[in-house]
Every structure is written in C-alpha cells, then in structure tokens.
Coordinates of C-alpha atoms and ligand atoms in Angstrom, one line a residue:
M1 CA 129.2 112.6 107.5
K2 CA 126.6 111.2 105.3
I3 CA 124.2 108.7 106.9
P4 CA 121.9 107.3 104.1
F5 CA 118.4 106.0 104.8
L6 CA 119.3 102.5 103.7
S7 CA 122.7 100.7 102.8
F8 CA 123.6 97.3 101.7
D9 CA 127.4 98.0 102.2
A10 CA 127.9 96.1 105.3
T11 CA 125.6 93.3 104.4
N12 CA 126.8 92.9 101.2
E13 CA 130.4 92.9 102.5
R14 CA 130.0 90.1 104.9
I15 CA 128.1 87.8 102.5
G16 CA 129.9 88.5 99.2
P17 CA 132.0 85.4 98.4
E18 CA 129.1 83.1 99.7
M19 CA 126.7 85.1 97.1
E20 CA 129.1 84.6 94.4
T21 CA 129.3 80.8 95.1
A22 CA 125.2 80.7 95.4
F23 CA 125.0 82.4 91.9
K24 CA 127.7 80.0 90.2
K25 CA 125.8 76.9 91.7
V26 CA 122.7 77.9 89.9
F27 CA 124.4 79.1 86.7
D28 CA 126.2 75.9 86.4
S29 CA 123.3 73.8 87.5
K30 CA 121.4 75.1 84.1
W31 CA 118.3 74.7 86.0
Y32 CA 116.6 78.0 86.5
I33 CA 112.6 77.7 87.5
L34 CA 111.5 75.6 90.3
G35 CA 114.3 73.6 90.8
E36 CA 116.6 72.1 93.9
C37 CA 117.5 75.8 95.2
V38 CA 113.6 76.6 95.6
Q39 CA 113.0 73.3 97.2
Q40 CA 115.8 74.0 99.4
F41 CA 114.9 77.5 100.1
E42 CA 111.4 76.6 101.0
K43 CA 112.5 73.7 103.5
E44 CA 114.8 75.9 105.4
Y45 CA 112.4 79.0 105.7
A46 CA 109.5 76.8 107.0
A47 CA 112.0 75.4 109.3
F48 CA 113.0 79.3 110.3
N49 CA 109.3 80.3 110.2
K50 CA 107.8 77.1 112.1
T51 CA 105.4 76.1 109.9
N52 CA 104.9 72.7 108.2
H53 CA 105.4 74.5 104.7
C54 CA 106.7 77.4 102.6
I55 CA 106.0 77.9 99.0
G56 CA 108.2 80.5 97.2
V57 CA 106.8 83.0 95.1
S58 CA 107.6 85.9 93.1
N59 CA 106.8 88.6 95.6
G60 CA 105.0 89.5 98.8
L61 CA 101.8 90.9 96.9
D62 CA 101.5 87.7 95.2
A63 CA 102.1 85.4 98.3
L64 CA 98.9 87.5 99.8
H65 CA 97.2 87.3 96.8
I66 CA 97.2 83.6 96.4
A67 CA 97.0 83.0 100.2
L68 CA 93.4 84.5 100.1
R69 CA 92.7 82.8 97.0
V70 CA 93.0 79.0 98.1
L71 CA 90.9 80.1 101.1
G72 CA 88.2 80.7 98.8
I73 CA 88.0 84.4 99.5
G74 CA 86.4 86.3 96.4
T75 CA 83.8 88.7 95.0
G76 CA 81.0 89.5 97.9
D77 CA 83.4 88.7 100.6
E78 CA 85.2 91.3 103.2
V79 CA 88.5 91.0 104.4
I80 CA 89.8 93.6 107.5
I81 CA 93.0 95.1 107.2
P82 CA 94.4 97.9 109.1
S83 CA 94.0 101.3 107.8
N84 CA 97.5 102.4 108.0
T85 CA 99.1 99.7 106.0
F86 CA 101.3 99.6 102.9
I87 CA 99.1 99.6 99.6
A88 CA 99.7 95.7 99.0
S89 CA 97.7 94.3 101.7
A90 CA 94.8 96.1 100.2
L91 CA 95.6 95.1 96.7
A92 CA 95.8 91.6 97.3
V93 CA 92.6 91.7 98.8
S94 CA 91.1 93.5 95.6
Y95 CA 92.6 91.0 93.1
T96 CA 90.5 88.3 94.8
G97 CA 87.2 90.5 94.0
A98 CA 86.9 91.0 97.7
K99 CA 86.5 94.3 99.3
P100 CA 89.4 95.5 102.0
V101 CA 87.9 97.1 105.0
F102 CA 89.6 99.0 107.4
A103 CA 90.3 98.7 111.0
E104 CA 92.3 101.7 112.9
P105 CA 95.9 100.9 114.3
N106 CA 96.9 101.7 118.0
P107 CA 98.4 104.9 117.9
Y108 CA 101.6 103.8 119.9
T109 CA 102.4 100.3 118.4
Y110 CA 101.2 101.1 115.1
N111 CA 99.4 97.6 114.5
I112 CA 95.7 96.8 113.8
D113 CA 94.2 97.5 117.4
P114 CA 92.3 94.3 118.3
S115 CA 89.5 96.0 119.8
K116 CA 88.7 97.8 116.6
I117 CA 88.1 94.7 114.7
A118 CA 84.5 94.0 116.1
G119 CA 83.2 97.3 115.2
V120 CA 83.7 96.4 111.5
L121 CA 82.6 93.0 111.3
T122 CA 79.6 92.4 108.8
S123 CA 78.0 89.0 107.4
K124 CA 80.2 89.3 104.6
T125 CA 83.6 89.3 106.9
K126 CA 85.5 86.1 105.5
A127 CA 88.8 87.1 107.1
V128 CA 91.4 89.5 108.9
M129 CA 95.0 90.3 107.6
P130 CA 97.1 91.5 110.3
V131 CA 100.0 93.5 109.2
H132 CA 103.0 93.2 111.4
L133 CA 104.0 96.8 110.4
Y134 CA 107.3 98.2 110.7
G135 CA 108.4 94.9 112.4
Q136 CA 106.7 94.3 115.3
C137 CA 104.1 91.4 115.6
C138 CA 100.6 92.0 116.1
E139 CA 98.8 91.2 119.2
M140 CA 98.0 88.0 117.7
D141 CA 96.5 86.3 120.9
A142 CA 93.4 88.9 121.0
I143 CA 93.1 88.4 117.1
M144 CA 93.1 84.9 116.9
K145 CA 90.4 84.7 119.8
I146 CA 88.0 87.4 117.5
C147 CA 88.8 85.6 114.4
S148 CA 87.8 82.0 116.2
D149 CA 85.0 83.5 117.8
N150 CA 83.5 84.7 114.4
D151 CA 84.5 82.0 112.5
L152 CA 86.9 84.1 110.4
Y153 CA 90.3 83.0 108.5
V154 CA 93.3 84.9 109.5
V155 CA 96.1 85.6 106.7
E156 CA 99.3 87.6 108.2
D157 CA 101.1 90.1 106.2
N158 CA 104.2 89.1 107.4
A159 CA 106.3 91.4 104.8
Q160 CA 108.4 93.4 107.5
A161 CA 108.4 91.0 110.5
Q162 CA 110.3 87.8 109.8
G163 CA 111.4 86.3 113.2
S164 CA 109.2 88.5 115.5
S165 CA 106.8 86.8 117.8
S166 CA 103.5 87.5 119.9
N167 CA 103.6 85.3 123.2
G168 CA 106.4 83.4 122.3
K169 CA 105.1 82.2 118.9
I170 CA 106.4 83.2 115.4
A171 CA 104.8 85.8 113.2
G172 CA 103.8 84.0 109.8
S173 CA 102.6 81.1 111.7
F174 CA 99.4 82.0 113.4
G175 CA 97.3 82.4 110.3
Q176 CA 95.7 79.2 108.2
I177 CA 98.0 80.9 105.5
N178 CA 100.2 83.7 105.3
G179 CA 102.3 85.7 103.1
T180 CA 106.1 87.6 103.5
S181 CA 108.1 89.4 101.1
F182 CA 111.7 89.4 100.3
Y183 CA 111.7 92.9 98.6
P184 CA 115.6 93.8 99.0
A185 CA 115.0 96.3 101.7
K186 CA 113.2 94.0 103.8
N187 CA 114.9 92.5 106.7
L188 CA 115.6 89.2 104.7
G189 CA 115.7 90.7 101.1
A190 CA 116.5 88.9 97.8
L191 CA 118.8 90.7 95.2
G192 CA 115.3 91.3 93.4
D193 CA 111.7 90.4 93.7
A194 CA 110.7 87.3 95.6
G195 CA 108.0 86.0 98.8
A196 CA 106.7 83.4 100.2
I197 CA 103.7 81.6 101.7
T198 CA 103.9 79.8 105.1
T199 CA 101.2 77.3 106.3
D200 CA 100.7 74.1 108.4
D201 CA 98.0 73.0 106.2
A202 CA 99.1 70.5 103.6
D203 CA 96.1 70.8 101.4
L204 CA 96.1 74.8 101.1
A205 CA 100.0 74.4 100.7
A206 CA 99.3 72.2 97.8
K207 CA 96.8 74.5 96.2
A208 CA 99.2 77.4 96.7
A209 CA 102.0 75.6 95.0
M210 CA 99.5 74.8 91.9
L211 CA 98.3 78.5 91.6
R212 CA 101.7 80.2 91.6
N213 CA 102.5 77.5 88.7
Y214 CA 99.8 77.9 86.0
G215 CA 97.4 76.0 88.3
S216 CA 99.5 72.9 87.3
E217 CA 100.9 70.0 89.4
K218 CA 101.6 67.9 86.6
K219 CA 103.5 69.5 83.6
Y220 CA 100.8 70.6 80.9
I221 CA 98.0 69.1 83.1
H222 CA 96.1 72.4 84.5
E223 CA 93.9 72.0 87.1
S224 CA 92.7 75.6 87.9
I225 CA 92.9 79.5 86.3
G226 CA 96.6 79.7 87.9
F227 CA 99.0 82.2 87.7
N228 CA 103.2 82.5 86.8
M229 CA 104.3 83.7 90.4
R230 CA 106.9 81.2 90.9
M231 CA 110.2 82.3 92.9
D232 CA 113.6 82.1 90.8
E233 CA 116.3 79.4 91.5
L234 CA 118.6 82.3 91.6
Q235 CA 116.8 84.4 94.1
A236 CA 116.3 81.1 96.4
A237 CA 120.1 80.4 96.0
F238 CA 120.6 84.0 97.6
L239 CA 118.1 84.0 100.2
S240 CA 119.5 80.6 101.4
V241 CA 122.7 82.3 102.0
K242 CA 121.1 85.4 103.7
L243 CA 118.6 83.3 105.9
K244 CA 121.7 82.0 108.0
Q245 CA 122.5 85.9 108.7
L246 CA 118.9 86.7 109.7
A247 CA 119.2 86.1 113.3
N248 CA 122.4 88.1 113.6
W249 CA 121.0 91.0 111.6
T250 CA 117.8 91.2 113.7
K251 CA 119.9 91.4 116.9
E252 CA 121.9 94.1 115.4
R253 CA 118.6 95.8 114.3
Q254 CA 117.3 95.7 118.1
E255 CA 120.5 97.1 119.1
I256 CA 120.6 100.1 117.2
A257 CA 116.6 100.6 118.0
S258 CA 117.6 100.5 121.5
W259 CA 120.4 103.2 120.9
Y260 CA 118.1 105.3 119.4
D261 CA 115.3 104.8 122.2
K262 CA 118.1 105.9 124.8
A263 CA 119.3 108.8 122.9
L264 CA 115.8 110.3 122.1
Q265 CA 114.0 109.8 124.9
D266 CA 112.4 113.0 126.4
T267 CA 113.0 115.3 123.3
A268 CA 110.5 117.5 122.5
D269 CA 107.0 116.3 121.3
L270 CA 108.8 113.1 119.9
I271 CA 106.5 109.7 120.2
L272 CA 109.4 106.7 120.1
P273 CA 108.1 103.4 119.0
L274 CA 106.2 101.4 121.6
T275 CA 106.4 97.2 121.8
A276 CA 103.0 95.8 123.0
D277 CA 103.4 93.4 125.9
D278 CA 104.4 89.7 125.0
C279 CA 105.2 91.3 121.5
T280 CA 108.8 91.4 120.1
H281 CA 110.1 93.9 117.2
V282 CA 112.6 93.1 114.6
Y283 CA 112.8 97.1 113.6
H284 CA 112.3 96.8 109.8
L285 CA 111.8 100.4 110.4
Y286 CA 112.4 102.7 113.4
V287 CA 109.5 105.0 113.1
I288 CA 109.2 108.4 115.2
R289 CA 106.2 110.8 115.2
T290 CA 106.4 114.7 115.9
K291 CA 104.1 117.1 114.8
K292 CA 107.0 119.0 112.8
R293 CA 107.8 116.2 110.8
N294 CA 108.1 117.9 107.6
E295 CA 110.3 120.5 109.2
L296 CA 112.4 117.8 110.7
Q297 CA 112.6 115.7 107.7
Q298 CA 113.8 118.8 105.8
Y299 CA 116.4 119.8 108.4
L300 CA 117.9 116.2 108.7
N301 CA 118.0 116.3 104.9
G302 CA 120.6 119.3 105.3
K303 CA 122.5 117.5 107.3
N304 CA 122.9 114.6 104.9
I305 CA 120.9 112.2 107.0
G306 CA 118.2 109.9 104.8
T307 CA 114.4 109.4 106.5
L308 CA 111.3 108.1 104.6
I309 CA 107.8 108.3 105.5
H310 CA 106.0 105.0 105.9
Y311 CA 103.2 106.0 104.3
P312 CA 102.6 109.6 103.4
V313 CA 98.8 108.6 102.1
P314 CA 97.0 106.0 103.8
P315 CA 95.2 103.4 101.4
H316 CA 91.4 104.8 102.0
L317 CA 92.9 108.3 100.6
Q318 CA 94.3 106.7 97.6
R319 CA 92.9 107.6 94.3
A320 CA 92.9 103.8 93.5
Y321 CA 90.4 103.2 96.0
R322 CA 88.2 106.3 95.5
E323 CA 85.4 104.2 94.7
L324 CA 85.3 103.2 98.2
G325 CA 83.9 106.4 98.9
F326 CA 86.0 107.6 101.8
K327 CA 87.0 111.2 102.5
K328 CA 89.7 112.9 105.1
G329 CA 88.6 112.3 108.5
D330 CA 87.3 108.9 108.2
F331 CA 90.1 106.9 109.9
P332 CA 91.9 109.7 111.9
I333 CA 94.5 107.4 113.8
A334 CA 95.6 106.5 110.4
E335 CA 95.7 110.0 108.7
D336 CA 97.6 111.1 112.0
I337 CA 100.4 108.6 111.8
A338 CA 100.8 109.6 107.8
D339 CA 101.1 113.0 108.7
T340 CA 103.5 112.9 111.7
C341 CA 105.2 109.6 111.2
L342 CA 109.0 109.6 110.1
S343 CA 111.5 106.4 109.5
L344 CA 115.2 107.0 110.7
P345 CA 118.2 105.1 109.2
I346 CA 118.2 101.7 110.7
Y347 CA 120.0 98.7 108.8
P348 CA 123.0 96.1 109.9
G349 CA 126.2 98.2 109.8
L350 CA 124.7 101.5 111.1
S351 CA 127.1 102.3 114.0
Q352 CA 126.4 103.4 117.5
S353 CA 128.2 106.7 116.5
D354 CA 126.1 107.2 113.5
V355 CA 123.1 106.8 115.6
E356 CA 124.3 109.3 118.0
F357 CA 125.0 111.6 115.3
V358 CA 121.2 111.4 113.9
A359 CA 120.1 111.9 117.3
E360 CA 122.0 115.1 118.2
Q361 CA 120.7 116.7 115.0
I362 CA 117.0 115.6 116.0
K363 CA 117.9 117.2 119.5
K364 CA 119.4 120.4 117.9
F365 CA 116.2 120.8 115.3
F366 CA 113.9 120.8 118.4
K367 CA 116.2 123.3 120.6
D368 CA 116.6 125.6 117.7
A369 CA 113.0 125.4 116.7
Ligands
PLP401 C1 106.4 94.8 100.9 C2 105.5 94.9 101.5 C3 104.5 94.2 100.6 C4 104.8 93.4 99.5 O1 106.0 92.7 99.1 P1 106.5 93.1 97.7 O2 107.4 91.9 97.8 O3 106.9 94.4 97.4 O4 105.5 92.5 96.9 C5 103.3 93.7 101.4 N1 102.8 93.9 102.8 C6 103.6 94.7 103.2 C7 103.6 95.5 105.0 C8 104.9 95.3 102.7 O5 106.0 96.0 103.4

C-alpha cells in the first residue's frame, strides 16, 4: 500500500478527453494570448465567485500584487497579514514597497484572529489581507467590521479556498479586490501557473486588466508602468474544463475530511482541524497537530504515506524578511503551528479505505510511542 501526499490520477482520468479537446481548440485557433478562452474563463469564474469581474493573470502571487497596486498601496504603507501564511502573501505586499505586518492566527482554525488585528493597527495601515488558509474561509464579518471602522481596504488571499464561504458569502467576494491561484495543486489547478483577480468594482477591474498587460488598454499605447502578468489561453481553456468539476471535487474533499475527523478523534494529543461557526471549509489541506510531529511524519513515511508541512518556517523567521528584525518567540502561535502541524493526504480519488489505512497507522504510532 502506497498513499502519496497528492495524486492527479483520479482527476486527470475523469477529464482526460475533455482536456485534449480544449488543447486542440486553442492549438487550432492559432491565438495564444488574451483571446476568447481567457475571456470565457473570466466570465465563468466571476459567475462561480459571485463577483462582477474576474481578471485572469499569470499566477496567484501576481494576482495579489496587482490587487494591492491598483488600490494605490505602496511605499510607506502597511498591510496586515496572518503570521502563519505562505510566503506569497508577504511577498505581494513587499513588491508594492509596503511593509507586511503580522497578526497571529487562531490556533485551532489557523486563520487570522480578528481580535488580533486591532493590536497591530497604525496610522500607516492601509489594508488587511485575510488568507483563507488550508481551505477554510476566515471569519469575514468581524474582519470586514474592523476594516470599515478603520477605513481599511480588504484584499483576500483566496489561493487555497475557492468555493468556501463565511456566513453564506463566498470567499474572494468580500474584499474590494482579491486574488486567487490556480497552481496545479490548488483545489482548482491549471496545468502550469495561473491565477485570477476578483472584484465587483469596474474601475479597479479595468486598472488590473491594464496592469497585467504592459499598462496598456489599446495596443502600443501605455498608461502606466505595467507588467506582463497575463493568463495563457491554453491554461484558461483547461481551467474552464476543470471549473465544471470543482463543486464535485470539493464535496469529495469534504467527505474525505469527515472520514479523517471520525477515524482520528480522541487520538493521543492530536489536534484536528476546527471550522469556525458560520464558516465553511473546502479542505485544500487536512492539517493535524501533534508535539510528536517529526517522529509521526517519519513513521508515516516508513509506511509509504506521504505528508507535508505547511509551513515549516513562518514568514517573520525567513531570511528574506530578516530586515524586519523579528526573532523566535515574536509570534508564538505561528511558531507553534509551524513546529506541530502535519498535512495528511487529501485529494479527489482518495478512498475511504485509504483514509482508514492512514488513520490506523497514525493510531499505531501513538500506541507504540
Ligand atoms: C499558492 C499560494 C499563493 C500563490 O500562488 P501562486 O500561483 O503559486 O503564485 C498565495 N497565497 C497562498 C496562501 C497560497 O497557498
């Protein structure tokens, strides 16, 4: 028995012929950049995400970077992000010249703790970037209230949580402008790099569409120092095929998570993922915590069960951010999560017996320990 951390076997098999048709359509169209397929996917993703506009871009990091830029965020500004996020959230802020400011997460939902935001507000704070980490939508009502009370923008990092929601409203539709990623391993993944911006604001959408394409609306006429951050026609065509499957794949992920929940409850010191009231979880990752994380990971590796750590080093302790001057102990919740978290296999096609096998090995580890 071998259970990899991630496998595309089942999903690829289900959509193989449709993906080949999509490839042939783009190949034969002989139009490979910013054509009908990107336009079509943008329409479909905007409808899925219940926003007026979607702008297809090169990847999730570029989506977040452009989103912050079109809000006018730059040098001298501060943007609040969770202390336990993937590095891309921080990098997008840094690219604009602004400073990432960290707020601690709730240790059980792993999402930014709304009550910790007030403590790091300064006169320079311009925006909050809630990250819907591991697939769970943040507690957005509380975050939106803090931001409207303090005149701050909200830019959601929705790379991991397409289709999740808070109080019935879908992730990626709360902020003035938001970013998501279609990196292959994400819940909606391209066959390469891709990302998108979502917004209800027509003006911000137009600015974002220009910035991704050399600051140009009319060919060879440039309004601003733009970028080449476009989504490929080919990736858009593939994403249109996969978007139709996303709701089913999400249901499958949620069912797998419920099998883990059931099989692993009351196991030694294991902390299982908790979903906040009024929020939903699309289980991009199924993350457990234990003080014996390293030993457990090694044990599972020996049983041919793949696991990963999301993430082993929080942004404030990365060498890339040494100039911010933080040291170990400055964000104890993020550091504790980094030291104890372990992501178990979860993907469409993982069977109930696979999950039970993984759970059995985990229980055996604790019994023998
Ligand atoms: C994947 C990811 C990104 C960046 O997406 P890319 O497409 O890899 O650039 C940003 N934020 C989070 C939380 C992510 O997981």
